[in-house]
Coordinates of C-alpha atoms in Angstrom, one line a residue:
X1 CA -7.7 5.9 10.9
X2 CA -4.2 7.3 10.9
X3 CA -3.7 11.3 11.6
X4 CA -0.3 12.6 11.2
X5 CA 0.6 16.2 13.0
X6 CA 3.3 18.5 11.9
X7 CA 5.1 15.8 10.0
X8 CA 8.5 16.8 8.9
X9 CA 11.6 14.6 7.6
X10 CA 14.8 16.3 6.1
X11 CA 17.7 14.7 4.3
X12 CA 20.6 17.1 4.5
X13 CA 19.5 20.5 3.2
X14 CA 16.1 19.1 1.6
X15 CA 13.2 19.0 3.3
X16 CA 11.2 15.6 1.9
X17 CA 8.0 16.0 4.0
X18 CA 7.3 19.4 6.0
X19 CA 4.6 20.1 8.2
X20 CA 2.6 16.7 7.1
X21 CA -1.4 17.2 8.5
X22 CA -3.0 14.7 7.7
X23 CA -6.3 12.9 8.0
X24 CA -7.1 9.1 6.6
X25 CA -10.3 8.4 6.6
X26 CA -11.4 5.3 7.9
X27 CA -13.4 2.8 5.7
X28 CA -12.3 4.9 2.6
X29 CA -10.7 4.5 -0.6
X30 CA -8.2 7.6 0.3
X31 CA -5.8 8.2 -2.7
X32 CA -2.4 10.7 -1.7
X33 CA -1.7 12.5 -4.8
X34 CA 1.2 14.7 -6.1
X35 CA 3.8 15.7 -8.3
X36 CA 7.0 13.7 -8.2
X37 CA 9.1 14.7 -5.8
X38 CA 6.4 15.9 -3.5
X39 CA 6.8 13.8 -1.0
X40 CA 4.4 10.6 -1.4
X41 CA 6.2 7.6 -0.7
X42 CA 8.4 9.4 2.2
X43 CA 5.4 9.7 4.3
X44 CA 4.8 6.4 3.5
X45 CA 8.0 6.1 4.7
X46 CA 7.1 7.6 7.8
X47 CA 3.4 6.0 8.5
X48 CA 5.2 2.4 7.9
X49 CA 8.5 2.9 10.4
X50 CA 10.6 2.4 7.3
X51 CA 12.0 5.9 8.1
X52 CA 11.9 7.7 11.5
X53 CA 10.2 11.8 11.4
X54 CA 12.7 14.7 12.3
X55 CA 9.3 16.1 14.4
X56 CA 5.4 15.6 14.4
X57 CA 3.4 12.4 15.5
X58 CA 1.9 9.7 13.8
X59 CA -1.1 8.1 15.4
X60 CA -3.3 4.8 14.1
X61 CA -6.8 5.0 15.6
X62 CA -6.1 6.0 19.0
X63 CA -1.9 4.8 19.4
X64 CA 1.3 6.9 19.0
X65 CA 3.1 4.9 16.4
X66 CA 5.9 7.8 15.8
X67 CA 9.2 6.0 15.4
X68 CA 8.0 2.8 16.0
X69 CA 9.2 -0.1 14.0
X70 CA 8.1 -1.7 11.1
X71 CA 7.4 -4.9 12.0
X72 CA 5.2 -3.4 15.3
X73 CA 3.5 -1.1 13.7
X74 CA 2.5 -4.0 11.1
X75 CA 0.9 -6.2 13.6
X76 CA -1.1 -3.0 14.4
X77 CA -3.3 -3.9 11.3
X78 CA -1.2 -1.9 8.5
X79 CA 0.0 -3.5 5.5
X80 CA 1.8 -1.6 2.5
X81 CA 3.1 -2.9 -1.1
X82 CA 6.1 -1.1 -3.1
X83 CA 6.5 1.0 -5.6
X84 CA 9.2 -1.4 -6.6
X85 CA 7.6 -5.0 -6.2
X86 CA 9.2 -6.8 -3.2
X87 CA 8.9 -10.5 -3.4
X88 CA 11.3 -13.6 -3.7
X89 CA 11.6 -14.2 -7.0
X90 CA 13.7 -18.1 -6.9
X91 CA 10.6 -18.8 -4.5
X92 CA 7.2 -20.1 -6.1
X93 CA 4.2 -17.8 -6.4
X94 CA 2.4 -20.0 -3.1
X95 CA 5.8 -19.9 -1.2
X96 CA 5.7 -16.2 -1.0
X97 CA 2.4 -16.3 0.2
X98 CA 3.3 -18.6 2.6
X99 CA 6.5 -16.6 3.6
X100 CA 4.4 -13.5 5.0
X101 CA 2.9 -15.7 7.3
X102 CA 5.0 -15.5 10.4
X103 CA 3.5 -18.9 11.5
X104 CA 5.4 -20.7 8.6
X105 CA 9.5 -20.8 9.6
X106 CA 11.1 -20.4 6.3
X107 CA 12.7 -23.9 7.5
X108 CA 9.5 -25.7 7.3
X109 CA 8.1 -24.1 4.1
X110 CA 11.7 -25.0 2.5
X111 CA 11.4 -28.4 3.6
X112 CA 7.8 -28.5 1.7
X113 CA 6.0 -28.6 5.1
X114 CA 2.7 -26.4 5.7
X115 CA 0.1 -25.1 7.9
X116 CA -3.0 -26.8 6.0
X117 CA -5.2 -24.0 6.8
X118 CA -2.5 -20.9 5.8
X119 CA -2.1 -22.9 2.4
X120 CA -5.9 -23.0 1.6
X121 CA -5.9 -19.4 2.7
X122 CA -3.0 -18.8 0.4
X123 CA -4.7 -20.3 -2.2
X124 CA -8.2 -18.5 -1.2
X125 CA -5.8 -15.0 -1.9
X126 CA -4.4 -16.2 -4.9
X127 CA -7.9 -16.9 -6.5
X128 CA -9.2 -13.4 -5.6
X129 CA -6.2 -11.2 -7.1
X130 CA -6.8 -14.0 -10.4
X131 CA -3.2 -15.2 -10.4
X132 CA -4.2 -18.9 -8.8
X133 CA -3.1 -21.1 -12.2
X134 CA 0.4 -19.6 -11.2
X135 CA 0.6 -20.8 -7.4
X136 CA 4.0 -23.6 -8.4
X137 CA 5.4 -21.1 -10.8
X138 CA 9.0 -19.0 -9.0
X139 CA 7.9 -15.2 -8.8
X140 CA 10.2 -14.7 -11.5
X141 CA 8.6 -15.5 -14.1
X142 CA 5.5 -13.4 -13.5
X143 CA 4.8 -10.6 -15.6
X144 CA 5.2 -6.9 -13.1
X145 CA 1.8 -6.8 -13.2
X146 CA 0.6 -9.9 -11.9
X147 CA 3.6 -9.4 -9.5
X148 CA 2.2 -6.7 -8.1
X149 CA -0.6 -8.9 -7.5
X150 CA 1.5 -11.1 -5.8
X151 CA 2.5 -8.7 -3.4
X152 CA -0.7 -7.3 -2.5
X153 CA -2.3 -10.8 -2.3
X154 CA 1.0 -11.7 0.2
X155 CA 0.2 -8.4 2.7
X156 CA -3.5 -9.4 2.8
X157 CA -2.3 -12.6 4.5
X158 CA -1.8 -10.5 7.5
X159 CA -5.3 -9.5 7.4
X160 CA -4.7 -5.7 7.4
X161 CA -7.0 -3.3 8.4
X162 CA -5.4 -0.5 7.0
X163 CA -3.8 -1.1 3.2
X164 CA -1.6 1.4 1.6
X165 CA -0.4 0.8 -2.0
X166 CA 2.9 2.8 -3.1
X167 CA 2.0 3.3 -6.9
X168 CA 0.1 -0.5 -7.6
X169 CA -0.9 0.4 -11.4
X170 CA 2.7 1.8 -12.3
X171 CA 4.2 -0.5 -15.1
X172 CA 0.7 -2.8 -15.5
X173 CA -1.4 -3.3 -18.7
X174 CA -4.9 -1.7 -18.7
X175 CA -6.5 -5.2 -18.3
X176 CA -4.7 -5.6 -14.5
X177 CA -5.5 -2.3 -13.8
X178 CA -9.2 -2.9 -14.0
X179 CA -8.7 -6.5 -12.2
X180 CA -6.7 -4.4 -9.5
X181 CA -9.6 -1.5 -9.0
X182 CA -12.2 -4.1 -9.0
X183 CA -10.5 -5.7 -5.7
X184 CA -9.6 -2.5 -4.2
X185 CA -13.3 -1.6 -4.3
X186 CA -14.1 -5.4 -2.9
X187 CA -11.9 -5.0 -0.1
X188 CA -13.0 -2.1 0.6
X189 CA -16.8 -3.2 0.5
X190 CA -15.4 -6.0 3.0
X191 CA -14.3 -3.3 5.7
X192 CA -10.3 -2.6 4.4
X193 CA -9.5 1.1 4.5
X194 CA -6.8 2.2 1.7
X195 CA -4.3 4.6 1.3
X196 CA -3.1 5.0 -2.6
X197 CA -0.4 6.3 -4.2
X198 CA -1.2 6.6 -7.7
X199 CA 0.1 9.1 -11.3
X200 CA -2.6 7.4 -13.0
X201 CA -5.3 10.3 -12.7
X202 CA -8.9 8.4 -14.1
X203 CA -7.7 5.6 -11.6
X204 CA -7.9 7.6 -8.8
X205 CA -10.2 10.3 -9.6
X206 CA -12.7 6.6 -10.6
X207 CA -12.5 4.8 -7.1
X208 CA -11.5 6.7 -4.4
X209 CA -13.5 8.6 -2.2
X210 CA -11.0 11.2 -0.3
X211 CA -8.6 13.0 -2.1
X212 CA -5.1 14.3 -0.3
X213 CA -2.6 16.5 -2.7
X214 CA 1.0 17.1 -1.8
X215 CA 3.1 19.8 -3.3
X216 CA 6.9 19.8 -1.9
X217 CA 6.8 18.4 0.7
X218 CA 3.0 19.1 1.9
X219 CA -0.4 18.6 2.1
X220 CA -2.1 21.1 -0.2
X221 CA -5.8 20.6 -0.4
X222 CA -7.9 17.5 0.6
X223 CA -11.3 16.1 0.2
X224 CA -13.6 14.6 -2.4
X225 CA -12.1 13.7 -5.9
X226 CA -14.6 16.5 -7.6
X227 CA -13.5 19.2 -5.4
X228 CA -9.7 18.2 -5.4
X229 CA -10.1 18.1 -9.1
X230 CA -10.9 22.0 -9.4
X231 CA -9.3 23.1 -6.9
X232 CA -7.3 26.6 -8.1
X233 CA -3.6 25.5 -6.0
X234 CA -4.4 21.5 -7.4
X235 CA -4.7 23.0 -10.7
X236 CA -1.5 25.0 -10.4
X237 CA 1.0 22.0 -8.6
X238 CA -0.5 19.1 -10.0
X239 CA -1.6 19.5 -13.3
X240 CA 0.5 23.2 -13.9
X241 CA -2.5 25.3 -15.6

């Protein structure tokens, strides 16, 4: 679903991201693994339009996206949470829901006026991810995990077809973790391909079916979670035996 080519993205005299192959596969559970600093969240970066590449391509399905835009390459059918939640915490839990939607002007949903359909859809989101009893409460008072929730409940309003989730069980209790695989695997089930950023090893090693390590910068070793797992230059990077 997205192939990257000879990815590279430098900031000064370090090189974040160098020669970046990569292959997600389509209607997978693909998890991108790696030490920290080895580059994750910058090709995020870099898939997303956050952040343009020094060289290389990146293509979704059949489209050049290189250097495009966030906001284009969203309406593509790419969606993508934080490693740091982004939300609006003064604004309720249904309000941020609402806010993704670029049908509802932030005018209207201030002024209490709402699509009737993008609020029971809202609402539909909010009772999948568990977090519906909350829909009047600000963001705020949320705990993180539940927040994180929030988030990826907010980018499934723009039906995605293509999800990728920048670290989604850092910071959250056990209990939200299995609540969070459980969808994962749902959506999933339901057609959404993922792309997963994850340190938490049994999380990803449990649900995901393709496997890509990075070691400074790139891609090491890729494929199924058993092979990744004893692979010799996995062993050495990752987990340093």
């Amino acid at each position: 679903m997205i192939t990257t080519a000879g990815l590279r993205k430098s900031y000064g005299g370090v090189t974040a991201v160098r020669d970046a192959t990569v292959e997600v596969l389509p209607g997978k559970i693909n998890a991108l693994i790696g030490p920290n600093g080895s580059g994750k969240t910058t090709f995020f970066n870099l898939v997303t339009g956050l952040i343009k590449p020094d060289s290389g391509t990146v293509h979704y399905r059949d489209t050049d996206i290189t250097g495009r835009s966030p906001h284009r390459i969203a309406h593509l059918g790419l969606g993508r949470t934080f490693q740091l939640c982004r939300i609006f915490p003064r604004m309720t839990v249904l309000e941020n829901m609402l806010v993704a939607v670029r049908r509802t002007r932030l005018r209207e949903l201030l002024a209490g006026i709402g699509n009737p359909a993008e609020i029971e859809r809202a609402r539909g989101w909010l009772r999948r991810t568990g977090i519906e009893h909350m829909e009047t409460a600000e963001a705020r008072e949320l705990s993180y995990g539940q927040q994180k929730l929030l988030e990826l409940a907010a980018v499934l309003m723009a039906e995605p077809e293509l999800i990728l989730l920048d670290e989604p069980a850092g910071g959250v209790n056990p209990a939200l973790i299995e609540r969070l695989v459980t969808l994962i695997r749902e959506l999933n089930a339901e057609g959404h391909t993922f792309l997963v950023v994850e340190h938490n090893m049994d999380m990803v090693m449990g649900m995901s079916d393709h496997v890509i390590v990075f070691d400074r910068g790139a891609p090491i070793c890729a494929g199924p979670p058993r092979q990744v797992r004893s692979d010799p230059r996995v062993l050495e990077a990752y987990l340093g035996v």
